[in-house]
Amino acid sequence: MYIMTLEPREHLICNVNDFQYLAKAKLPKELYEYLASGTDDEQTLAENRAAFKLWYLRPRVLRPLSSINTSISLFGQNLNVPFFVSPAGVMALCDEKHGECATANACANIGTMFGLSQHSTRSIEQVASCAPGTNKWYQCYILKDRAMTRRLLRRARDAGYRGIFWTVDSPRFGFREADARNGFNALPFPHRLENYHEADSSRRDLTYNAKQHAAWDQNTEQMIDTNVTWEDVQWIKQEIGSLPLVIKGIMTGEDALLAVEAGADGVMVSNHGGRQLDGCLATIDVLPEVVAAVGGRVPVLIDGGFRRGTDILKALALGASAVGIGKPVFFALSVGGEGAVTQMFHILKTELEAAMALCGVTSIQDVGSSLVTRHPTGGAISYYHRAKL
C-alpha cells in the first residue's frame, strides 16, 4: 500500500482531508481554488459537508463480527467497495503525465468503477488503453452538436465502457467567483479536452478556451444544448444499446420519478459538488426524498461532500446504492498520483469497515435505515469544530 508522509509529524496523512491540506500547499492558487471552490456564496458547497453532522449513526453491540465485507453488486457489476470515482474533468491539471489514467488505475487497485468525464484531458480511447482492467463508465453532456454527442457515446460503447452517466444539471454552468478573480478562464497550455479533438473536427478549443468570459466554465457552457428534455433519455439509450444509463444531477423526488418513468436505469443525487445552483440542499438531505420517490425500482447513487467512511455508511443507511467521490480525488492526485489516490481509497475503506463493525453489520446488504437517525433536538445546521487533542 502506498504511504505518503510529510514532516513535521502532524502532517502525516491520516484521513481524506489531509490530501486537501497538502494539495493547497503544493498547487498554484488559481488551480487550487478552481478545484476547491463553489458557486456564488458557496452555501451549498459548505452544507454538503456540514449536513452529515446532523445525521447520527446508531451503534449496535454483541453481534458476531468475524469478517467485514464491503463488496456490492451494482447494475450486475461487482465492486469491492460501495464507493466509486464520480466523473469530473481535467485531471491532467493535477497529474500532467498520467491525468485520468492514474485515477482509472487506482480504481482498479481498489476494485471499483471509474467515471470518465466528457471533459477529460485523456480521451475515451486513451483511458481504455491505459487502464484495461478498470470498470470504466463514461459521462456525457448533450452538446448543441448532436452528431458529435452521438459519436462520443458510440466511442465509449465501442471502447468497452460499461455504463453511461448523463449529467443533466448544467444547462448553464455556475459562476465561480474565485475563477474570475484569479483569471482562470482557459485551460493552461498544452492541456485540452481530448474527447472533442477528432481528426475531422473543427477547432473546438476555440470555443471552450475562447476567453470571452471571466471564468472558464462560462466559455465551456456555450457548447451545451439547453433544450434537452426527458425524451432524450430514449435518444441516448438508442445510442448505447444495453449499457445502463444513470441520470446524474437529480435533486428532487419529482425529477427522480420522471427519470424512472423516462427509462433511466439509475439516478444520481448530485448538486455538482456545490458548483451549480447555490442555495440548494446538501445531497445527503435530498437522498431520503429521492429514495422514497424511486421506491426501489432503480439504484440511487449519490455524491457531494463525502470525506469519511461514516459519511458513506450514513448514505447507504438512507438508501443509497453507492457513493461517488469527487474533489478528494483531485487533491490526492496532485499530492502523489495513482499511489496517493489508491491510499485515499484504502483510508475510506478502512474507516467504512470500522464504522460497520461498530454498528454491528458485516456486509453492505445488512445496512438499513435503522442504523441512522436525526438528532433528537432537530434544529438547523450548526458549525462543527473538532476538539483539540
mmCIF file of C-alpha atoms in Angstrom:
data_model
loop_
_atom_site.group_PDB
_atom_site.id
_atom_site.type_symbol
_atom_site.label_atom_id
_atom_site.label_comp_id
_atom_site.label_asym_id
_atom_site.label_seq_id
_atom_site.Cartn_x
_atom_site.Cartn_y
_atom_site.Cartn_z
ATOM 1 C CA MET A 1 0.000 0.000 0.000
ATOM 2 C CA TYR A 2 1.260 3.473 -0.933
ATOM 3 C CA ILE A 3 2.018 5.691 2.072
ATOM 4 C CA MET A 4 2.878 9.362 1.817
ATOM 5 C CA THR A 5 4.044 11.451 4.753
ATOM 6 C CA LEU A 6 5.306 14.985 5.150
ATOM 7 C CA GLU A 7 7.315 16.370 8.036
ATOM 8 C CA PRO A 8 6.519 17.613 10.623
ATOM 9 C CA ARG A 9 4.765 14.618 12.092
ATOM 10 C CA GLU A 10 1.352 16.268 12.403
ATOM 11 C CA HIS A 11 1.165 16.278 8.593
ATOM 12 C CA LEU A 12 1.091 12.503 8.387
ATOM 13 C CA ILE A 13 -1.815 11.539 6.122
ATOM 14 C CA CYS A 14 -4.455 10.017 8.370
ATOM 15 C CA ASN A 15 -7.682 10.950 6.588
ATOM 16 C CA VAL A 16 -9.051 12.214 3.290
ATOM 17 C CA ASN A 17 -8.941 15.872 4.334
ATOM 18 C CA ASP A 18 -5.164 15.658 4.755
ATOM 19 C CA PHE A 19 -4.773 15.346 0.978
ATOM 20 C CA GLN A 20 -6.530 18.670 0.514
ATOM 21 C CA TYR A 21 -4.263 20.276 3.112
ATOM 22 C CA LEU A 22 -1.175 19.130 1.229
ATOM 23 C CA ALA A 23 -2.615 19.952 -2.185
ATOM 24 C CA LYS A 24 -3.321 23.538 -1.139
ATOM 25 C CA ALA A 25 0.344 23.975 -0.214
ATOM 26 C CA LYS A 26 1.516 22.437 -3.481
ATOM 27 C CA LEU A 27 -0.801 23.717 -6.214
ATOM 28 C CA PRO A 28 -0.847 27.209 -7.735
ATOM 29 C CA LYS A 29 -3.506 29.369 -6.074
ATOM 30 C CA GLU A 30 -5.675 29.648 -9.177
ATOM 31 C CA LEU A 31 -5.708 25.886 -9.744
ATOM 32 C CA TYR A 32 -6.364 25.001 -6.113
ATOM 33 C CA GLU A 33 -9.267 27.444 -5.942
ATOM 34 C CA TYR A 34 -10.662 26.149 -9.251
ATOM 35 C CA LEU A 35 -10.779 22.667 -7.727
ATOM 36 C CA ALA A 36 -11.939 23.629 -4.238
ATOM 37 C CA SER A 37 -14.393 26.455 -4.822
ATOM 38 C CA GLY A 38 -18.150 26.552 -5.266
ATOM 39 C CA THR A 39 -20.706 28.868 -6.802
ATOM 40 C CA ASP A 40 -21.702 32.318 -5.508
ATOM 41 C CA ASP A 41 -21.660 32.359 -1.673
ATOM 42 C CA GLU A 42 -20.618 28.685 -1.544
ATOM 43 C CA GLN A 43 -23.502 27.887 0.819
ATOM 44 C CA THR A 44 -24.234 24.557 -0.839
ATOM 45 C CA LEU A 45 -20.536 23.703 -1.002
ATOM 46 C CA ALA A 46 -20.281 24.160 2.767
ATOM 47 C CA GLU A 47 -23.547 22.419 3.586
ATOM 48 C CA ASN A 48 -22.593 19.345 1.570
ATOM 49 C CA ARG A 49 -20.102 18.697 4.361
ATOM 50 C CA ALA A 50 -21.918 20.199 7.326
ATOM 51 C CA ALA A 51 -25.152 18.295 6.713
ATOM 52 C CA PHE A 52 -23.529 14.978 7.625
ATOM 53 C CA LYS A 53 -23.155 16.240 11.197
ATOM 54 C CA LEU A 54 -26.921 16.184 11.748
ATOM 55 C CA TRP A 55 -27.259 12.555 10.703
ATOM 56 C CA TYR A 56 -26.228 10.205 13.506
ATOM 57 C CA LEU A 57 -25.277 6.535 13.410
ATOM 58 C CA ARG A 58 -26.832 4.098 15.890
ATOM 59 C CA PRO A 59 -24.222 1.630 17.185
ATOM 60 C CA ARG A 60 -25.276 -1.955 17.853
ATOM 61 C CA VAL A 61 -23.393 -4.347 20.127
ATOM 62 C CA LEU A 62 -22.827 -8.024 20.877
ATOM 63 C CA ARG A 63 -23.101 -9.149 17.278
ATOM 64 C CA PRO A 64 -20.691 -11.632 15.622
ATOM 65 C CA LEU A 65 -18.092 -9.791 13.526
ATOM 66 C CA SER A 66 -15.766 -12.462 12.175
ATOM 67 C CA SER A 67 -15.318 -10.582 8.904
ATOM 68 C CA ILE A 68 -16.472 -7.345 7.284
ATOM 69 C CA ASN A 69 -17.483 -7.446 3.610
ATOM 70 C CA THR A 70 -17.716 -4.094 1.790
ATOM 71 C CA SER A 71 -18.451 -5.506 -1.663
ATOM 72 C CA ILE A 72 -21.604 -4.705 -3.646
ATOM 73 C CA SER A 73 -23.207 -5.569 -6.963
ATOM 74 C CA LEU A 74 -24.272 -2.540 -8.997
ATOM 75 C CA PHE A 75 -26.034 -2.984 -12.337
ATOM 76 C CA GLY A 76 -24.776 -6.556 -12.266
ATOM 77 C CA GLN A 77 -21.181 -5.341 -11.871
ATOM 78 C CA ASN A 78 -19.181 -6.406 -8.817
ATOM 79 C CA LEU A 79 -17.369 -3.715 -6.819
ATOM 80 C CA ASN A 80 -15.117 -4.361 -3.827
ATOM 81 C CA VAL A 81 -16.302 -1.171 -2.135
ATOM 82 C CA PRO A 82 -19.575 0.814 -2.233
ATOM 83 C CA PHE A 83 -17.853 3.964 -3.495
ATOM 84 C CA PHE A 84 -16.500 4.992 -6.887
ATOM 85 C CA VAL A 85 -14.968 7.965 -8.693
ATOM 86 C CA SER A 86 -17.588 10.442 -9.834
ATOM 87 C CA PRO A 87 -16.944 11.730 -13.342
ATOM 88 C CA ALA A 88 -15.018 15.001 -13.224
ATOM 89 C CA GLY A 89 -12.794 16.513 -15.871
ATOM 90 C CA VAL A 90 -9.304 17.915 -16.434
ATOM 91 C CA MET A 91 -7.341 15.580 -14.172
ATOM 92 C CA ALA A 92 -4.094 16.261 -16.035
ATOM 93 C CA LEU A 93 -4.051 19.620 -14.257
ATOM 94 C CA CYS A 94 -3.146 17.593 -11.145
ATOM 95 C CA ASP A 95 -1.080 14.825 -12.767
ATOM 96 C CA GLU A 96 0.358 16.127 -16.027
ATOM 97 C CA LYS A 97 1.963 12.869 -17.086
ATOM 98 C CA HIS A 98 -0.922 10.469 -16.498
ATOM 99 C CA GLY A 99 -4.095 12.501 -15.955
ATOM 100 C CA GLU A 100 -7.255 10.401 -15.866
ATOM 101 C CA CYS A 101 -5.210 7.237 -16.461
ATOM 102 C CA ALA A 102 -3.729 7.497 -12.954
ATOM 103 C CA THR A 103 -7.145 7.658 -11.327
ATOM 104 C CA ALA A 104 -8.549 4.883 -13.511
ATOM 105 C CA ASN A 105 -5.712 2.580 -12.464
ATOM 106 C CA ALA A 106 -6.211 3.491 -8.808
ATOM 107 C CA CYS A 107 -9.825 2.363 -9.201
ATOM 108 C CA ALA A 108 -8.567 -0.990 -10.481
ATOM 109 C CA ASN A 109 -6.246 -1.227 -7.458
ATOM 110 C CA ILE A 110 -9.170 -0.996 -5.015
ATOM 111 C CA GLY A 111 -11.706 -2.736 -7.247
ATOM 112 C CA THR A 112 -14.243 -0.030 -8.047
ATOM 113 C CA MET A 113 -15.544 1.843 -11.054
ATOM 114 C CA PHE A 114 -14.152 4.992 -12.647
ATOM 115 C CA GLY A 115 -16.326 7.687 -14.198
ATOM 116 C CA LEU A 116 -14.599 9.371 -17.150
ATOM 117 C CA SER A 117 -15.810 12.895 -17.816
ATOM 118 C CA GLN A 118 -16.637 14.079 -21.301
ATOM 119 C CA HIS A 119 -14.384 16.995 -20.336
ATOM 120 C CA SER A 120 -11.347 14.828 -19.685
ATOM 121 C CA THR A 121 -7.740 15.544 -20.572
ATOM 122 C CA ARG A 122 -7.250 11.961 -21.760
ATOM 123 C CA SER A 123 -9.539 10.598 -24.439
ATOM 124 C CA ILE A 124 -12.044 7.768 -24.175
ATOM 125 C CA GLU A 125 -9.676 5.519 -26.098
ATOM 126 C CA GLN A 126 -6.540 6.571 -24.209
ATOM 127 C CA VAL A 127 -8.105 5.669 -20.861
ATOM 128 C CA ALA A 128 -9.423 2.393 -22.249
ATOM 129 C CA SER A 129 -5.890 1.538 -23.385
ATOM 130 C CA CYS A 130 -4.018 2.619 -20.234
ATOM 131 C CA ALA A 131 -6.483 1.062 -17.767
ATOM 132 C CA PRO A 132 -7.776 -2.115 -19.420
ATOM 133 C CA GLY A 133 -8.585 -3.793 -16.113
ATOM 134 C CA THR A 134 -10.722 -0.944 -14.758
ATOM 135 C CA ASN A 135 -14.513 -0.906 -14.709
ATOM 136 C CA LYS A 136 -14.966 2.293 -16.718
ATOM 137 C CA TRP A 137 -18.105 4.385 -17.174
ATOM 138 C CA TYR A 138 -18.453 7.402 -19.443
ATOM 139 C CA GLN A 139 -20.175 10.666 -18.528
ATOM 140 C CA CYS A 140 -21.836 12.750 -21.210
ATOM 141 C CA TYR A 141 -23.399 16.107 -21.773
ATOM 142 C CA ILE A 142 -25.676 16.574 -24.767
ATOM 143 C CA LEU A 143 -23.973 19.105 -27.000
ATOM 144 C CA LYS A 144 -25.573 21.506 -29.453
ATOM 145 C CA ASP A 145 -23.692 19.362 -31.952
ATOM 146 C CA ARG A 146 -25.855 16.264 -31.584
ATOM 147 C CA ALA A 147 -23.846 14.350 -34.160
ATOM 148 C CA MET A 148 -20.729 14.723 -32.051
ATOM 149 C CA THR A 149 -22.618 13.672 -28.919
ATOM 150 C CA ARG A 150 -23.703 10.547 -30.784
ATOM 151 C CA ARG A 151 -20.128 9.809 -31.859
ATOM 152 C CA LEU A 152 -18.836 10.221 -28.296
ATOM 153 C CA LEU A 153 -21.411 7.803 -26.919
ATOM 154 C CA ARG A 154 -20.607 5.251 -29.594
ATOM 155 C CA ARG A 155 -16.871 5.643 -28.976
ATOM 156 C CA ALA A 156 -17.415 4.859 -25.278
ATOM 157 C CA ARG A 157 -19.585 1.865 -26.104
ATOM 158 C CA ASP A 158 -17.087 0.552 -28.648
ATOM 159 C CA ALA A 159 -14.145 1.084 -26.256
ATOM 160 C CA GLY A 160 -15.674 -1.216 -23.654
ATOM 161 C CA TYR A 161 -17.128 1.267 -21.176
ATOM 162 C CA ARG A 162 -19.719 -0.460 -19.020
ATOM 163 C CA GLY A 163 -22.218 2.313 -18.341
ATOM 164 C CA ILE A 164 -23.160 5.936 -19.036
ATOM 165 C CA PHE A 165 -23.740 8.879 -16.723
ATOM 166 C CA TRP A 166 -25.787 11.678 -18.284
ATOM 167 C CA THR A 167 -25.244 14.938 -16.378
ATOM 168 C CA VAL A 168 -28.437 16.983 -16.538
ATOM 169 C CA ASP A 169 -27.831 19.806 -14.042
ATOM 170 C CA SER A 170 -25.856 22.061 -16.377
ATOM 171 C CA PRO A 171 -27.954 23.970 -18.914
ATOM 172 C CA ARG A 172 -25.845 26.814 -17.542
ATOM 173 C CA PHE A 173 -22.657 26.415 -15.531
ATOM 174 C CA GLY A 174 -22.462 28.010 -12.099
ATOM 175 C CA PHE A 175 -20.356 31.160 -11.808
ATOM 176 C CA ARG A 176 -17.407 30.650 -9.507
ATOM 177 C CA GLU A 177 -16.084 33.992 -8.400
ATOM 178 C CA ALA A 178 -12.714 32.547 -7.459
ATOM 179 C CA ASP A 179 -12.055 31.667 -11.109
ATOM 180 C CA ALA A 180 -12.963 35.161 -12.265
ATOM 181 C CA ARG A 181 -10.786 36.822 -9.624
ATOM 182 C CA ASN A 182 -7.856 34.534 -10.467
ATOM 183 C CA GLY A 183 -8.209 34.916 -14.235
ATOM 184 C CA PHE A 184 -8.868 31.186 -14.668
ATOM 185 C CA ASN A 185 -10.750 31.415 -17.964
ATOM 186 C CA ALA A 186 -8.992 28.783 -20.095
ATOM 187 C CA LEU A 187 -7.072 25.551 -19.750
ATOM 188 C CA PRO A 188 -3.339 26.191 -19.396
ATOM 189 C CA PHE A 189 -1.278 25.114 -22.400
ATOM 190 C CA PRO A 190 -0.840 22.356 -23.537
ATOM 191 C CA HIS A 191 -3.935 20.862 -21.898
ATOM 192 C CA ARG A 192 -7.161 20.437 -23.825
ATOM 193 C CA LEU A 193 -10.417 18.491 -23.685
ATOM 194 C CA GLU A 194 -9.211 15.499 -25.640
ATOM 195 C CA ASN A 195 -12.574 13.941 -26.463
ATOM 196 C CA TYR A 196 -13.521 16.924 -28.623
ATOM 197 C CA HIS A 197 -10.456 16.702 -30.841
ATOM 198 C CA GLU A 198 -11.389 14.239 -33.535
ATOM 199 C CA ALA A 199 -9.481 14.024 -36.784
ATOM 200 C CA ASP A 200 -12.335 15.650 -38.685
ATOM 201 C CA SER A 201 -13.420 18.146 -36.047
ATOM 202 C CA SER A 202 -13.185 21.886 -36.110
ATOM 203 C CA ARG A 203 -11.097 23.743 -33.535
ATOM 204 C CA ARG A 204 -13.443 23.279 -30.591
ATOM 205 C CA ASP A 205 -10.780 24.596 -28.244
ATOM 206 C CA LEU A 206 -11.617 27.976 -29.752
ATOM 207 C CA THR A 207 -14.992 27.585 -28.031
ATOM 208 C CA TYR A 208 -14.153 26.224 -24.593
ATOM 209 C CA ASN A 209 -10.907 28.226 -24.436
ATOM 210 C CA ALA A 210 -12.297 31.345 -26.078
ATOM 211 C CA LYS A 211 -11.586 33.547 -23.020
ATOM 212 C CA GLN A 212 -14.718 35.550 -23.793
ATOM 213 C CA HIS A 213 -15.860 35.282 -20.184
ATOM 214 C CA ALA A 214 -14.104 35.879 -16.886
ATOM 215 C CA ALA A 215 -14.444 32.270 -15.709
ATOM 216 C CA TRP A 216 -13.634 29.167 -17.755
ATOM 217 C CA ASP A 217 -16.927 27.323 -17.351
ATOM 218 C CA GLN A 218 -18.856 30.206 -18.890
ATOM 219 C CA ASN A 219 -16.812 29.662 -22.064
ATOM 220 C CA THR A 220 -17.393 25.902 -21.940
ATOM 221 C CA GLU A 221 -21.156 26.152 -21.448
ATOM 222 C CA GLN A 222 -21.563 27.588 -24.945
ATOM 223 C CA MET A 223 -21.198 24.039 -26.281
ATOM 224 C CA ILE A 224 -24.062 22.543 -24.226
ATOM 225 C CA ASP A 225 -27.572 22.015 -25.622
ATOM 226 C CA THR A 226 -30.040 23.923 -23.428
ATOM 227 C CA ASN A 227 -33.163 22.399 -24.986
ATOM 228 C CA VAL A 228 -32.888 18.814 -23.753
ATOM 229 C CA THR A 229 -35.973 17.069 -22.306
ATOM 230 C CA TRP A 230 -36.907 13.760 -20.709
ATOM 231 C CA GLU A 231 -37.450 12.409 -24.216
ATOM 232 C CA ASP A 232 -33.678 12.495 -24.648
ATOM 233 C CA VAL A 233 -33.334 9.601 -22.211
ATOM 234 C CA GLN A 234 -34.522 7.327 -25.000
ATOM 235 C CA TRP A 235 -32.366 9.147 -27.558
ATOM 236 C CA ILE A 236 -29.270 8.286 -25.509
ATOM 237 C CA LYS A 237 -30.415 4.718 -24.852
ATOM 238 C CA GLN A 238 -30.764 4.139 -28.584
ATOM 239 C CA GLU A 239 -27.087 5.021 -28.981
ATOM 240 C CA ILE A 240 -25.688 2.957 -26.094
ATOM 241 C CA GLY A 241 -27.583 -0.283 -26.569
ATOM 242 C CA SER A 242 -27.711 -2.434 -23.441
ATOM 243 C CA LEU A 243 -25.412 -0.246 -21.323
ATOM 244 C CA PRO A 244 -27.028 1.085 -18.117
ATOM 245 C CA LEU A 245 -27.861 4.801 -18.114
ATOM 246 C CA VAL A 246 -27.705 6.805 -14.872
ATOM 247 C CA ILE A 247 -29.186 10.314 -14.791
ATOM 248 C CA LYS A 248 -26.789 12.456 -12.744
ATOM 249 C CA GLY A 249 -27.872 15.708 -11.115
ATOM 250 C CA ILE A 250 -31.222 14.702 -9.582
ATOM 251 C CA MET A 251 -32.153 16.837 -6.568
ATOM 252 C CA THR A 252 -35.895 16.305 -6.105
ATOM 253 C CA GLY A 253 -38.227 13.378 -5.741
ATOM 254 C CA GLU A 254 -40.281 14.710 -8.650
ATOM 255 C CA ASP A 255 -37.347 14.556 -11.063
ATOM 256 C CA ALA A 256 -36.297 11.147 -9.749
ATOM 257 C CA LEU A 257 -39.745 9.800 -10.597
ATOM 258 C CA LEU A 258 -39.671 11.407 -14.049
ATOM 259 C CA ALA A 259 -36.240 9.870 -14.700
ATOM 260 C CA VAL A 260 -37.505 6.390 -13.865
ATOM 261 C CA GLU A 261 -40.622 6.858 -15.970
ATOM 262 C CA ALA A 262 -38.473 8.055 -18.878
ATOM 263 C CA GLY A 263 -36.488 4.827 -18.792
ATOM 264 C CA ALA A 264 -33.373 5.634 -16.740
ATOM 265 C CA ASP A 265 -31.630 2.607 -15.264
ATOM 266 C CA GLY A 266 -30.490 4.598 -12.229
ATOM 267 C CA VAL A 267 -30.458 8.101 -10.762
ATOM 268 C CA MET A 268 -27.672 10.002 -9.058
ATOM 269 C CA VAL A 269 -28.307 12.611 -6.394
ATOM 270 C CA SER A 270 -25.783 15.356 -7.090
ATOM 271 C CA ASN A 271 -25.505 19.142 -6.872
ATOM 272 C CA HIS A 272 -22.250 19.117 -8.847
ATOM 273 C CA GLY A 273 -20.201 19.446 -5.689
ATOM 274 C CA GLY A 274 -21.772 22.807 -4.838
ATOM 275 C CA ARG A 275 -20.641 24.156 -8.205
ATOM 276 C CA GLN A 276 -24.042 24.731 -9.828
ATOM 277 C CA LEU A 277 -27.091 26.177 -8.039
ATOM 278 C CA ASP A 278 -26.052 27.760 -4.771
ATOM 279 C CA GLY A 279 -28.652 27.656 -2.020
ATOM 280 C CA CYS A 280 -29.960 24.181 -2.818
ATOM 281 C CA LEU A 281 -29.901 21.421 -0.226
ATOM 282 C CA ALA A 282 -26.959 19.221 0.604
ATOM 283 C CA THR A 283 -27.180 15.933 -1.257
ATOM 284 C CA ILE A 284 -27.365 13.800 1.901
ATOM 285 C CA ASP A 285 -30.519 15.742 2.887
ATOM 286 C CA VAL A 286 -32.110 15.207 -0.536
ATOM 287 C CA LEU A 287 -31.340 11.490 -0.569
ATOM 288 C CA PRO A 288 -34.327 10.267 1.519
ATOM 289 C CA GLU A 289 -36.782 12.114 -0.739
ATOM 290 C CA VAL A 290 -35.261 10.608 -3.873
ATOM 291 C CA VAL A 291 -35.093 7.098 -2.418
ATOM 292 C CA ALA A 292 -38.773 7.309 -1.455
ATOM 293 C CA ALA A 293 -39.780 8.524 -4.930
ATOM 294 C CA VAL A 294 -37.843 5.793 -6.708
ATOM 295 C CA GLY A 295 -39.290 3.115 -4.452
ATOM 296 C CA GLY A 296 -36.600 0.547 -5.160
ATOM 297 C CA ARG A 297 -37.209 0.420 -8.913
ATOM 298 C CA VAL A 298 -33.669 1.535 -9.825
ATOM 299 C CA PRO A 299 -30.408 2.096 -7.909
ATOM 300 C CA VAL A 300 -29.866 5.518 -6.338
ATOM 301 C CA LEU A 301 -26.305 6.853 -6.384
ATOM 302 C CA ILE A 302 -25.068 9.997 -4.643
ATOM 303 C CA ASP A 303 -22.063 12.306 -4.402
ATOM 304 C CA GLY A 304 -21.325 15.604 -2.710
ATOM 305 C CA GLY A 305 -19.084 16.217 0.290
ATOM 306 C CA PHE A 306 -18.139 12.651 1.187
ATOM 307 C CA ARG A 307 -14.908 12.597 3.181
ATOM 308 C CA ARG A 308 -15.298 9.845 5.792
ATOM 309 C CA GLY A 309 -16.238 6.204 5.940
ATOM 310 C CA THR A 310 -19.013 7.228 8.316
ATOM 311 C CA ASP A 311 -20.376 9.587 5.636
ATOM 312 C CA ILE A 312 -20.576 6.652 3.247
ATOM 313 C CA LEU A 313 -22.299 4.443 5.819
ATOM 314 C CA LYS A 314 -24.891 7.149 6.536
ATOM 315 C CA ALA A 315 -25.730 7.401 2.841
ATOM 316 C CA LEU A 316 -26.042 3.640 2.480
ATOM 317 C CA ALA A 317 -28.329 3.528 5.526
ATOM 318 C CA LEU A 318 -30.505 6.229 3.952
ATOM 319 C CA GLY A 319 -30.952 4.107 0.842
ATOM 320 C CA ALA A 320 -28.068 4.917 -1.498
ATOM 321 C CA SER A 321 -26.730 2.017 -3.544
ATOM 322 C CA ALA A 322 -23.234 3.546 -3.900
ATOM 323 C CA VAL A 323 -21.380 6.788 -3.211
ATOM 324 C CA GLY A 324 -19.316 8.908 -5.611
ATOM 325 C CA ILE A 325 -16.078 10.621 -4.586
ATOM 326 C CA GLY A 326 -15.206 13.852 -6.398
ATOM 327 C CA LYS A 327 -12.961 16.672 -5.171
ATOM 328 C CA PRO A 328 -10.763 14.495 -2.910
ATOM 329 C CA VAL A 329 -9.629 12.562 -5.973
ATOM 330 C CA PHE A 330 -8.075 15.708 -7.432
ATOM 331 C CA PHE A 331 -6.314 16.596 -4.199
ATOM 332 C CA ALA A 332 -4.860 13.122 -3.796
ATOM 333 C CA LEU A 333 -3.874 13.053 -7.463
ATOM 334 C CA SER A 334 -1.963 16.308 -7.087
ATOM 335 C CA VAL A 335 -0.184 15.030 -3.969
ATOM 336 C CA GLY A 336 1.028 11.694 -5.298
ATOM 337 C CA GLY A 337 -0.674 10.479 -8.459
ATOM 338 C CA GLU A 338 -2.080 6.966 -8.706
ATOM 339 C CA GLY A 339 -0.454 5.854 -5.450
ATOM 340 C CA ALA A 340 -1.986 8.655 -3.397
ATOM 341 C CA VAL A 341 -5.441 8.076 -4.878
ATOM 342 C CA THR A 342 -5.108 4.383 -4.022
ATOM 343 C CA GLN A 343 -4.085 5.316 -0.482
ATOM 344 C CA MET A 344 -7.119 7.578 -0.166
ATOM 345 C CA PHE A 345 -9.393 4.725 -1.227
ATOM 346 C CA HIS A 346 -7.854 2.431 1.380
ATOM 347 C CA ILE A 347 -8.387 5.072 4.072
ATOM 348 C CA LEU A 348 -12.077 5.290 3.172
ATOM 349 C CA LYS A 349 -12.409 1.506 3.087
ATOM 350 C CA THR A 350 -10.755 1.107 6.491
ATOM 351 C CA GLU A 351 -12.967 3.801 8.027
ATOM 352 C CA LEU A 352 -16.065 2.215 6.497
ATOM 353 C CA GLU A 353 -15.147 -1.227 7.838
ATOM 354 C CA ALA A 354 -14.649 0.188 11.335
ATOM 355 C CA ALA A 355 -17.983 2.041 11.236
ATOM 356 C CA MET A 356 -19.785 -1.085 10.007
ATOM 357 C CA ALA A 357 -18.298 -3.135 12.838
ATOM 358 C CA LEU A 358 -19.329 -0.591 15.454
ATOM 359 C CA CYS A 359 -22.843 -0.571 14.025
ATOM 360 C CA GLY A 360 -22.953 -4.369 14.191
ATOM 361 C CA VAL A 361 -23.152 -5.128 10.459
ATOM 362 C CA THR A 362 -20.810 -7.357 8.472
ATOM 363 C CA SER A 363 -21.983 -6.667 4.913
ATOM 364 C CA ILE A 364 -23.393 -3.759 2.924
ATOM 365 C CA GLN A 365 -26.542 -5.804 2.353
ATOM 366 C CA ASP A 366 -27.178 -5.674 6.121
ATOM 367 C CA VAL A 367 -27.078 -1.869 6.235
ATOM 368 C CA GLY A 368 -30.565 -0.447 6.730
ATOM 369 C CA SER A 369 -32.413 2.662 7.797
ATOM 370 C CA SER A 370 -32.358 1.611 11.468
ATOM 371 C CA LEU A 371 -28.656 2.494 11.585
ATOM 372 C CA VAL A 372 -29.169 6.225 11.111
ATOM 373 C CA THR A 373 -31.250 8.915 12.813
ATOM 374 C CA ARG A 374 -31.591 12.656 13.179
ATOM 375 C CA HIS A 375 -30.533 14.290 16.432
ATOM 376 C CA PRO A 376 -33.450 14.263 18.877
ATOM 377 C CA THR A 377 -33.359 18.047 19.200
ATOM 378 C CA GLY A 378 -33.563 18.614 15.448
ATOM 379 C CA GLY A 379 -32.521 22.153 14.611
ATOM 380 C CA ALA A 380 -30.579 23.847 11.861
ATOM 381 C CA ILE A 381 -27.065 23.033 10.746
ATOM 382 C CA SER A 382 -24.509 24.281 13.265
ATOM 383 C CA TYR A 383 -20.801 24.691 12.799
ATOM 384 C CA TYR A 384 -18.792 21.716 13.987
ATOM 385 C CA HIS A 385 -15.331 22.216 15.459
ATOM 386 C CA ARG A 386 -13.096 19.248 16.090
ATOM 387 C CA ALA A 387 -11.857 19.107 19.644
ATOM 388 C CA LYS A 388 -8.149 19.767 20.130
ATOM 389 C CA LEU A 389 -6.258 16.627 21.014
#
